[in-house]
Short mmCIF file of N, CA and C in Angstrom, two decimals:
data_model
loop_
_atom_site.label_atom_id
_atom_site.label_comp_id
_atom_site.label_asym_id
_atom_site.label_seq_id
_atom_site.Cartn_x
_atom_site.Cartn_y
_atom_site.Cartn_z
N UNK A 1 33.63 107.31 -33.67
CA UNK A 1 33.20 107.69 -32.62
C UNK A 1 34.23 108.70 -31.31
N UNK A 2 33.75 110.08 -31.06
CA UNK A 2 34.75 110.31 -30.69
C UNK A 2 35.41 110.11 -29.04
N UNK A 3 36.09 110.62 -28.44
CA UNK A 3 36.68 110.00 -27.31
C UNK A 3 35.50 110.90 -26.21
N UNK A 4 35.60 111.63 -25.29
CA UNK A 4 34.64 112.14 -24.51
C UNK A 4 35.64 113.97 -24.40
N UNK A 5 34.65 114.68 -24.41
CA UNK A 5 35.07 115.72 -24.25
C UNK A 5 33.66 116.78 -24.04
N UNK A 6 34.12 118.00 -23.21
CA UNK A 6 32.93 118.54 -22.56
C UNK A 6 33.57 120.30 -23.37
N UNK A 7 32.48 120.79 -23.33
CA UNK A 7 32.81 121.77 -24.46
C UNK A 7 31.42 122.96 -23.69
N UNK A 8 32.24 123.62 -22.34
CA UNK A 8 30.69 124.89 -21.76
C UNK A 8 30.34 126.25 -22.68
N UNK A 9 29.45 126.46 -22.60
CA UNK A 9 29.09 127.54 -23.47
C UNK A 9 28.82 126.89 -25.11
N UNK A 10 29.00 125.89 -25.20
CA UNK A 10 28.31 125.45 -26.69
C UNK A 10 27.03 126.01 -26.87
N UNK A 11 26.76 126.75 -27.80
CA UNK A 11 25.41 127.42 -28.36
C UNK A 11 24.55 126.14 -29.28
N UNK A 12 23.43 125.54 -28.41
CA UNK A 12 22.79 124.59 -29.49
C UNK A 12 21.98 125.38 -30.32
N UNK A 13 21.12 126.31 -30.37
CA UNK A 13 20.53 127.05 -30.85
C UNK A 13 20.82 127.21 -31.96
N UNK A 14 22.61 127.64 -32.09
CA UNK A 14 23.29 127.86 -33.37
C UNK A 14 23.16 126.92 -34.84
N UNK A 15 23.46 125.86 -33.85
CA UNK A 15 23.64 124.24 -35.05
C UNK A 15 22.65 123.66 -35.11
N UNK A 16 21.63 123.89 -34.21
CA UNK A 16 19.67 122.56 -35.14
C UNK A 16 19.77 123.30 -36.36
N UNK A 17 20.30 122.76 -37.51
CA UNK A 17 20.28 123.01 -38.78
C UNK A 17 18.35 122.34 -39.47
N UNK A 18 18.64 120.89 -38.86
CA UNK A 18 18.00 120.05 -39.66
C UNK A 18 17.91 118.45 -38.51
N UNK A 19 16.78 118.34 -38.52
CA UNK A 19 16.01 117.33 -37.42
C UNK A 19 15.75 116.09 -38.50
N UNK A 20 16.29 114.80 -37.67
CA UNK A 20 15.84 113.96 -38.03
C UNK A 20 14.50 113.21 -37.31
N UNK A 21 13.61 112.45 -37.57
CA UNK A 21 12.63 111.85 -36.89
C UNK A 21 13.34 111.48 -35.08
N UNK A 22 13.98 110.62 -35.02
CA UNK A 22 14.04 109.88 -33.89
C UNK A 22 15.03 108.45 -34.22
N UNK A 23 15.97 108.23 -32.56
CA UNK A 23 16.93 107.73 -32.92
C UNK A 23 16.48 105.92 -33.46
N UNK A 24 16.06 105.34 -34.19
CA UNK A 24 15.63 103.54 -34.58
C UNK A 24 16.12 102.89 -33.43
N UNK A 25 14.55 102.07 -32.62
CA UNK A 25 14.68 101.46 -31.71
C UNK A 25 15.68 101.47 -30.49
N UNK A 26 15.88 102.85 -30.31
CA UNK A 26 16.40 103.36 -29.17
C UNK A 26 16.23 104.36 -28.52
N UNK A 27 14.93 104.44 -28.53
CA UNK A 27 14.04 105.22 -28.13
C UNK A 27 13.70 105.38 -26.35
N UNK A 28 12.93 103.79 -26.35
CA UNK A 28 12.87 103.05 -25.22
C UNK A 28 14.45 103.17 -23.65
N UNK A 29 15.56 102.87 -24.74
CA UNK A 29 16.50 102.63 -23.94
C UNK A 29 16.40 104.03 -23.13
N UNK A 30 16.45 104.91 -24.61
CA UNK A 30 17.61 105.91 -23.78
C UNK A 30 16.57 106.42 -22.38
N UNK A 31 14.85 106.28 -22.82
CA UNK A 31 14.33 106.88 -21.84
C UNK A 31 14.72 106.47 -20.76
N UNK A 32 14.55 105.09 -20.47
CA UNK A 32 14.54 104.16 -19.50
C UNK A 32 16.19 104.68 -18.44
N UNK A 33 16.91 104.72 -19.45
CA UNK A 33 18.53 104.91 -18.91
C UNK A 33 18.75 106.54 -18.35
N UNK A 34 18.17 107.04 -18.76
CA UNK A 34 18.21 108.94 -18.68
C UNK A 34 17.27 109.23 -17.48
N UNK A 35 15.64 108.73 -17.42
CA UNK A 35 15.19 108.68 -16.12
C UNK A 35 15.41 108.62 -15.11
N UNK A 36 16.73 108.04 -14.70
CA UNK A 36 16.90 107.35 -13.52
C UNK A 36 18.43 107.81 -13.11
N UNK A 37 19.22 108.75 -14.20
CA UNK A 37 20.43 109.44 -13.40
C UNK A 37 20.25 110.39 -12.09
N UNK A 38 19.37 110.66 -11.97
CA UNK A 38 18.99 112.03 -11.37
C UNK A 38 17.79 111.98 -10.29
N UNK A 39 18.23 112.39 -8.94
CA UNK A 39 17.24 112.06 -8.24
C UNK A 39 16.54 113.55 -8.60
N UNK A 40 14.79 113.49 -8.04
CA UNK A 40 14.06 114.65 -8.61
C UNK A 40 14.57 116.13 -8.02
N UNK A 41 15.50 116.12 -7.54
CA UNK A 41 15.69 117.21 -6.38
C UNK A 41 17.31 117.78 -7.55
N UNK A 42 17.80 116.74 -7.90
CA UNK A 42 19.00 117.34 -9.30
C UNK A 42 18.70 117.90 -10.01
N UNK A 43 18.01 116.90 -10.87
CA UNK A 43 17.65 117.14 -12.27
C UNK A 43 16.72 116.78 -12.93
N UNK A 44 15.82 116.82 -13.95
CA UNK A 44 14.27 116.59 -14.69
C UNK A 44 14.72 116.04 -15.76
N UNK A 45 14.76 114.95 -16.09
CA UNK A 45 14.94 114.50 -17.23
C UNK A 45 13.86 114.99 -18.26
N UNK A 46 13.98 115.68 -19.80
CA UNK A 46 13.18 116.24 -20.83
C UNK A 46 12.98 115.17 -22.04
N UNK A 47 13.75 114.91 -21.94
CA UNK A 47 13.89 113.49 -23.16
C UNK A 47 15.32 114.03 -24.10
N UNK A 48 15.09 113.53 -25.66
CA UNK A 48 16.70 113.88 -26.24
C UNK A 48 15.69 114.22 -27.51
N UNK A 49 16.92 114.38 -28.60
CA UNK A 49 16.39 114.94 -30.46
C UNK A 49 17.86 115.09 -30.71
N UNK A 50 17.09 114.37 -32.16
CA UNK A 50 18.30 114.32 -32.85
C UNK A 50 18.11 114.72 -33.50
N UNK A 51 19.85 115.33 -34.42
CA UNK A 51 20.13 116.31 -35.13
C UNK A 51 20.63 116.11 -36.23
N UNK A 52 20.13 116.73 -37.33
CA UNK A 52 21.60 116.02 -38.36
C UNK A 52 21.73 117.60 -39.47
N UNK A 53 22.76 117.88 -39.62
CA UNK A 53 22.98 118.99 -40.19
C UNK A 53 22.99 118.51 -41.39
N UNK A 54 22.63 118.58 -42.08
CA UNK A 54 22.53 118.31 -43.93
C UNK A 54 23.22 119.54 -45.04
N UNK A 55 23.73 120.79 -44.13
CA UNK A 55 24.02 121.20 -44.87
C UNK A 55 25.68 121.02 -44.97
N UNK A 56 26.35 120.07 -43.78
CA UNK A 56 27.60 119.40 -43.78
C UNK A 56 27.61 118.50 -44.86
N UNK A 57 28.42 117.98 -45.53
CA UNK A 57 28.95 117.48 -46.34
C UNK A 57 28.62 116.05 -46.04
N UNK A 58 28.88 115.19 -45.68
CA UNK A 58 29.03 113.42 -45.27
C UNK A 58 30.39 113.09 -45.36
N UNK A 59 31.44 113.19 -46.58
CA UNK A 59 32.33 113.21 -46.18
C UNK A 59 33.57 113.90 -45.46
N UNK A 60 32.74 114.84 -44.96
CA UNK A 60 33.15 115.97 -43.95
C UNK A 60 34.15 115.23 -42.67
N UNK A 61 34.93 116.02 -41.85
CA UNK A 61 35.39 115.99 -41.11
C UNK A 61 34.61 116.13 -39.58
N UNK A 62 33.77 117.35 -39.85
CA UNK A 62 32.80 117.79 -38.99
C UNK A 62 31.59 116.49 -38.57
N UNK A 63 31.28 116.99 -37.44
CA UNK A 63 30.43 115.94 -37.12
C UNK A 63 28.60 116.54 -37.69
N UNK A 64 27.86 115.81 -37.71
CA UNK A 64 26.98 115.69 -38.89
C UNK A 64 25.46 115.58 -38.14
N UNK A 65 25.44 114.23 -37.78
CA UNK A 65 24.20 113.97 -36.70
C UNK A 65 24.68 113.59 -35.21
N UNK A 66 24.04 114.18 -34.76
CA UNK A 66 24.14 113.67 -33.06
C UNK A 66 22.95 113.93 -32.50
N UNK A 67 23.40 113.47 -31.20
CA UNK A 67 22.03 113.42 -30.13
C UNK A 67 21.97 114.46 -29.01
N UNK A 68 20.81 114.79 -28.77
CA UNK A 68 21.08 115.81 -27.60
C UNK A 68 20.22 115.13 -26.41
N UNK A 69 20.55 115.19 -25.43
CA UNK A 69 19.94 114.74 -24.59
C UNK A 69 19.64 115.51 -23.48
N UNK A 70 18.37 115.86 -22.76
CA UNK A 70 17.87 117.35 -22.51
C UNK A 70 17.44 117.30 -20.84
N UNK A 71 18.23 117.79 -19.84
CA UNK A 71 17.59 117.79 -18.66
C UNK A 71 17.63 119.49 -18.51
N UNK A 72 17.06 119.25 -17.12
CA UNK A 72 16.58 120.95 -16.21
C UNK A 72 16.96 120.47 -15.43
N UNK A 73 17.40 121.61 -14.82
CA UNK A 73 18.61 121.78 -13.26
C UNK A 73 18.23 123.12 -12.93
N UNK A 74 18.28 123.49 -11.41
CA UNK A 74 17.92 124.27 -11.19
C UNK A 74 18.99 125.81 -11.51
N UNK A 75 18.13 126.75 -12.24
CA UNK A 75 19.40 127.22 -12.84
C UNK A 75 20.38 128.33 -11.57
N UNK A 76 20.17 128.23 -9.91
CA UNK A 76 20.82 128.70 -9.20
C UNK A 76 21.95 127.32 -8.57
N UNK A 77 22.20 126.28 -9.32
CA UNK A 77 23.11 125.58 -9.10
C UNK A 77 24.43 125.90 -9.71
N UNK A 78 25.31 125.52 -8.93
CA UNK A 78 26.88 126.42 -9.21
C UNK A 78 27.58 125.68 -10.88
N UNK A 79 28.37 125.96 -10.64
CA UNK A 79 29.36 125.46 -12.16
C UNK A 79 29.90 124.06 -11.98
N UNK A 80 30.52 124.18 -10.61
CA UNK A 80 30.77 123.24 -9.95
C UNK A 80 29.79 121.92 -9.99
N UNK A 81 28.69 122.12 -9.28
CA UNK A 81 27.71 120.87 -9.23
C UNK A 81 27.22 120.87 -10.99
N UNK A 82 26.86 121.56 -12.29
CA UNK A 82 26.60 121.25 -13.34
C UNK A 82 27.63 121.03 -14.11
N UNK A 83 28.91 121.02 -13.91
CA UNK A 83 29.99 119.55 -13.89
C UNK A 83 29.85 118.20 -13.85
N UNK A 84 29.26 118.57 -12.41
CA UNK A 84 29.43 117.33 -12.02
C UNK A 84 28.05 116.72 -12.70
N UNK A 85 27.12 117.39 -13.23
CA UNK A 85 25.92 116.09 -13.33
C UNK A 85 26.60 116.23 -15.21
N UNK A 86 27.19 117.30 -15.94
CA UNK A 86 27.16 116.99 -16.80
C UNK A 86 28.27 115.30 -16.71
N UNK A 87 28.98 115.63 -16.09
CA UNK A 87 29.77 114.16 -15.74
C UNK A 87 28.87 113.21 -15.90
N UNK A 88 27.88 112.90 -14.56
CA UNK A 88 26.69 111.62 -14.69
C UNK A 88 26.42 111.93 -15.35
N UNK A 89 25.26 112.42 -16.00
CA UNK A 89 25.14 111.68 -17.47
C UNK A 89 25.48 111.18 -18.68
N UNK A 90 26.74 111.80 -19.11
CA UNK A 90 27.66 111.30 -19.75
C UNK A 90 28.52 110.17 -19.80
N UNK A 91 28.56 109.56 -18.47
CA UNK A 91 28.98 108.61 -18.10
C UNK A 91 28.33 107.89 -18.25
N UNK A 92 27.17 107.69 -17.46
CA UNK A 92 25.75 106.63 -17.85
C UNK A 92 25.19 106.10 -19.47
N UNK A 93 25.68 107.56 -19.70
CA UNK A 93 25.69 106.64 -21.35
C UNK A 93 26.62 105.84 -22.01
N UNK A 94 27.85 106.26 -21.44
CA UNK A 94 28.86 105.93 -22.07
C UNK A 94 28.99 104.33 -21.63
N UNK A 95 28.66 104.06 -20.61
CA UNK A 95 29.15 102.62 -20.20
C UNK A 95 27.91 102.00 -20.67
N UNK A 96 26.78 102.57 -21.07
CA UNK A 96 25.76 101.63 -21.36
C UNK A 96 26.53 101.11 -23.04
N UNK A 97 27.44 100.35 -23.69
CA UNK A 97 28.07 99.85 -24.23
C UNK A 97 27.01 99.24 -25.66
N UNK A 98 26.25 99.07 -25.34
CA UNK A 98 25.15 98.54 -26.45
C UNK A 98 24.32 99.35 -27.16
N UNK A 99 24.25 100.66 -26.47
CA UNK A 99 23.48 101.87 -26.92
C UNK A 99 24.51 102.67 -27.17
N UNK A 100 25.54 102.77 -27.41
CA UNK A 100 26.39 103.95 -27.81
C UNK A 100 26.72 102.50 -29.01
N UNK A 101 26.95 101.50 -29.63
CA UNK A 101 27.48 100.97 -30.54
C UNK A 101 26.41 101.11 -31.55
N UNK A 102 25.23 100.75 -30.81
CA UNK A 102 23.63 101.12 -31.67
C UNK A 102 24.10 102.38 -32.22
N UNK A 103 24.16 103.51 -31.17
CA UNK A 103 23.92 104.99 -32.00
C UNK A 103 25.14 105.47 -33.41
N UNK A 104 26.11 104.28 -32.83
CA UNK A 104 27.28 105.14 -33.63
C UNK A 104 26.94 103.79 -35.14
N UNK A 105 26.40 102.99 -35.00
CA UNK A 105 25.59 102.07 -36.00
C UNK A 105 24.89 102.91 -37.27
N UNK A 106 24.33 103.87 -36.27
CA UNK A 106 23.00 104.16 -37.07
C UNK A 106 23.71 105.37 -37.47
N UNK A 107 24.72 105.91 -37.32
CA UNK A 107 25.26 107.43 -38.68
C UNK A 107 25.84 108.35 -37.09
N UNK A 108 25.25 108.36 -35.74
CA UNK A 108 25.57 109.41 -34.94
C UNK A 108 27.54 109.43 -34.36
N UNK A 109 27.37 110.66 -35.20
CA UNK A 109 29.13 111.20 -34.43
C UNK A 109 29.24 111.63 -33.18
N UNK A 110 28.22 112.15 -32.60
CA UNK A 110 28.41 112.72 -31.06
C UNK A 110 27.36 112.75 -30.39
N UNK A 111 27.63 113.10 -28.82
CA UNK A 111 26.15 113.07 -28.08
C UNK A 111 25.99 114.17 -27.18
N UNK A 112 25.19 114.79 -26.81
CA UNK A 112 25.72 115.51 -26.22
C UNK A 112 24.40 115.94 -24.77
N UNK A 113 24.85 116.41 -23.54
CA UNK A 113 23.49 116.76 -22.77
C UNK A 113 23.26 117.88 -22.50
N UNK A 114 22.07 118.85 -22.46
CA UNK A 114 22.09 119.73 -22.04
C UNK A 114 21.27 120.03 -20.79
N UNK A 115 21.50 121.41 -20.10
CA UNK A 115 20.57 121.32 -18.71
C UNK A 115 19.88 122.60 -18.51
N UNK A 116 20.15 123.54 -19.91
CA UNK A 116 19.24 124.48 -20.02
C UNK A 116 18.74 124.76 -21.61
N UNK A 117 18.12 125.60 -21.54
CA UNK A 117 18.15 126.36 -23.38
C UNK A 117 18.74 126.46 -24.15
N UNK A 118 19.90 127.04 -23.36
CA UNK A 118 21.20 128.01 -24.15
C UNK A 118 22.32 127.39 -24.50
N UNK A 119 22.58 126.19 -23.48
CA UNK A 119 24.04 125.41 -23.66
C UNK A 119 24.04 123.62 -23.83
N UNK A 120 25.57 123.19 -24.39
CA UNK A 120 25.18 121.97 -24.28
C UNK A 120 26.39 121.40 -24.03
N UNK A 121 26.78 120.12 -23.45
CA UNK A 121 27.75 119.97 -23.51
C UNK A 121 28.38 118.26 -24.03
N UNK A 122 29.23 118.40 -24.91
CA UNK A 122 29.62 117.00 -25.97
C UNK A 122 29.83 115.91 -25.18
N UNK A 123 29.87 115.03 -24.84
CA UNK A 123 29.77 113.38 -24.08
C UNK A 123 31.02 112.99 -25.32
N UNK A 124 30.88 112.43 -25.98
CA UNK A 124 31.40 111.41 -27.20
C UNK A 124 31.59 112.24 -28.32
#
């Protein structure tokens, strides 16, 4: 797995080439973990999506399989509050070592969070 990094402005729509069905055995864990990250006034947890880029060779160093954890936040939220929300969501994921190990064992190269339909932010 990669070290945490944040990439504002990363366009998720451009990279959604192939979709995997789900994260085996982890759906309930991710849903429970992420639904309690924010209060209703801060952000709303939508769900997650598993993405597999089948156009990239398995031996490539480029991320091939990743998870997008999706939230919605008030569009009027400022940049600093958005960055704090990204940090909070990513740190919640990273602190769950069992979940991260399980995702890594399942072949995930990266985990990202999204707060709107245009951008995603890489956690690891």
